[in-house]
Amino acid sequence: MTFGYFSLARAFSSAHVFSPTRRLLITALIAFMFGPFAGAVFAQAEVNVYTSRHYDSDALLYAMFEEATGIHVNAIQGGEDELIERLRSEGRNSPADIFFTADAGRLWRAEQAGLLQQVSSNVLEAAIPANLRHPDGLWFGLSRRARVIVYHRANVDTPPTTYEDLADEAWRGRVCVRSSSNIYNQSLVASLIEHHGAAEAEAWGRGLVANFARPPEGNDTAQVRAVAVGQCDVALVNHYYLARLLTSTDPADAAVVETVGMVFPNQDGRGTHVNISGAGVTRSAPHRENAIRFLEFLVTPEAQAVFVRENFEYPVVEGVPHPAVLDGFGPFVADVLDVTAYGRNNPAAVMLMDRVGWR
Ligand SMILES: [Fe+2]
């Protein structure tokens, strides 16, 4: 920069003696130094994150990253599909460096739309198990979510122990679950297609829909509340919704969690369905190196502890201390299916859910 400044000053002072060609070159040089590329040289280091996550934990993560690296995080929040659409329409001019979202199925959609680029990082590859990231580094799992069964303790003697159980006619009219437009359910069905094949997964879907206590409505928390008031006896939810209710200071929430029990499904077999929240570097990333540093920061023990402590997600790395509420859930066997299957089987899962009448 110092070099650029001084040589530029000299060029200016004697510009009148230069030929038109040289003047043109100097003008081009000035335009380069102070034009759109100048940001990379002179402006504060930054990284632009398009995120569908909406948790207090993330503001803390951004602050910690900035403190550790001096790189400022500009977070733009939006719905998953909205952000994918925005990236698509901005194309190569997008200011986004990172796409950060929940669910491997959504990361797959961004990948399929050509919005992400390959990243090769020893730090990320060493920290994140291979089944929780894209094989070519298009995206990386940064936290884990378990899809668990919640049941009404007084109304249910023997709770279901597997996802497969939920399609059994013993549960006719007793199951609550959110709609098929929800990506968590799409990814669960995608995993069943992977494990059992399409035909068996579809038979399961028919059985499950036959067991619905009501047409799907509300988010995962609403399913827990519906169980608590006896509207249904069992429900499928991500574990952290339950953890939030358990740690809530609202007495009404305390009454809800008092009424329900939780099962990690498929503990005697392949393990509980686990999804990820994760991120990838965008194809157009103007600050590619900063983006990679941001991802690498998010797998440090300090950052992983924030996902776990503040948002009750499970870490992707070993040895991160759990808050009491997760300790209370106890250890569990996680399905180690490669999460890329959630994306690959997503179109088949969506069509299956439509055919079996899962609204
Ligand atoms: Fe969620």
XYZ file of N, CA and C and ligand atoms in Angstrom, residues 55 145 184 240-241, ligand 1:
16
model
N -30.991 -17.347 16.092
C -30.762 -17.652 17.495
C -29.817 -16.626 18.112
N -28.673 -32.092 15.230
C -30.006 -32.101 15.817
C -30.584 -33.501 15.740
N -37.370 -30.808 8.120
C -36.925 -31.836 9.080
C -37.610 -33.169 8.783
N -33.931 -30.053 20.517
C -33.681 -28.772 21.192
C -34.964 -28.012 21.496
N -36.081 -28.340 20.797
C -37.360 -27.694 21.142
C -37.766 -28.119 22.547
Fe -35.584 -25.834 14.329
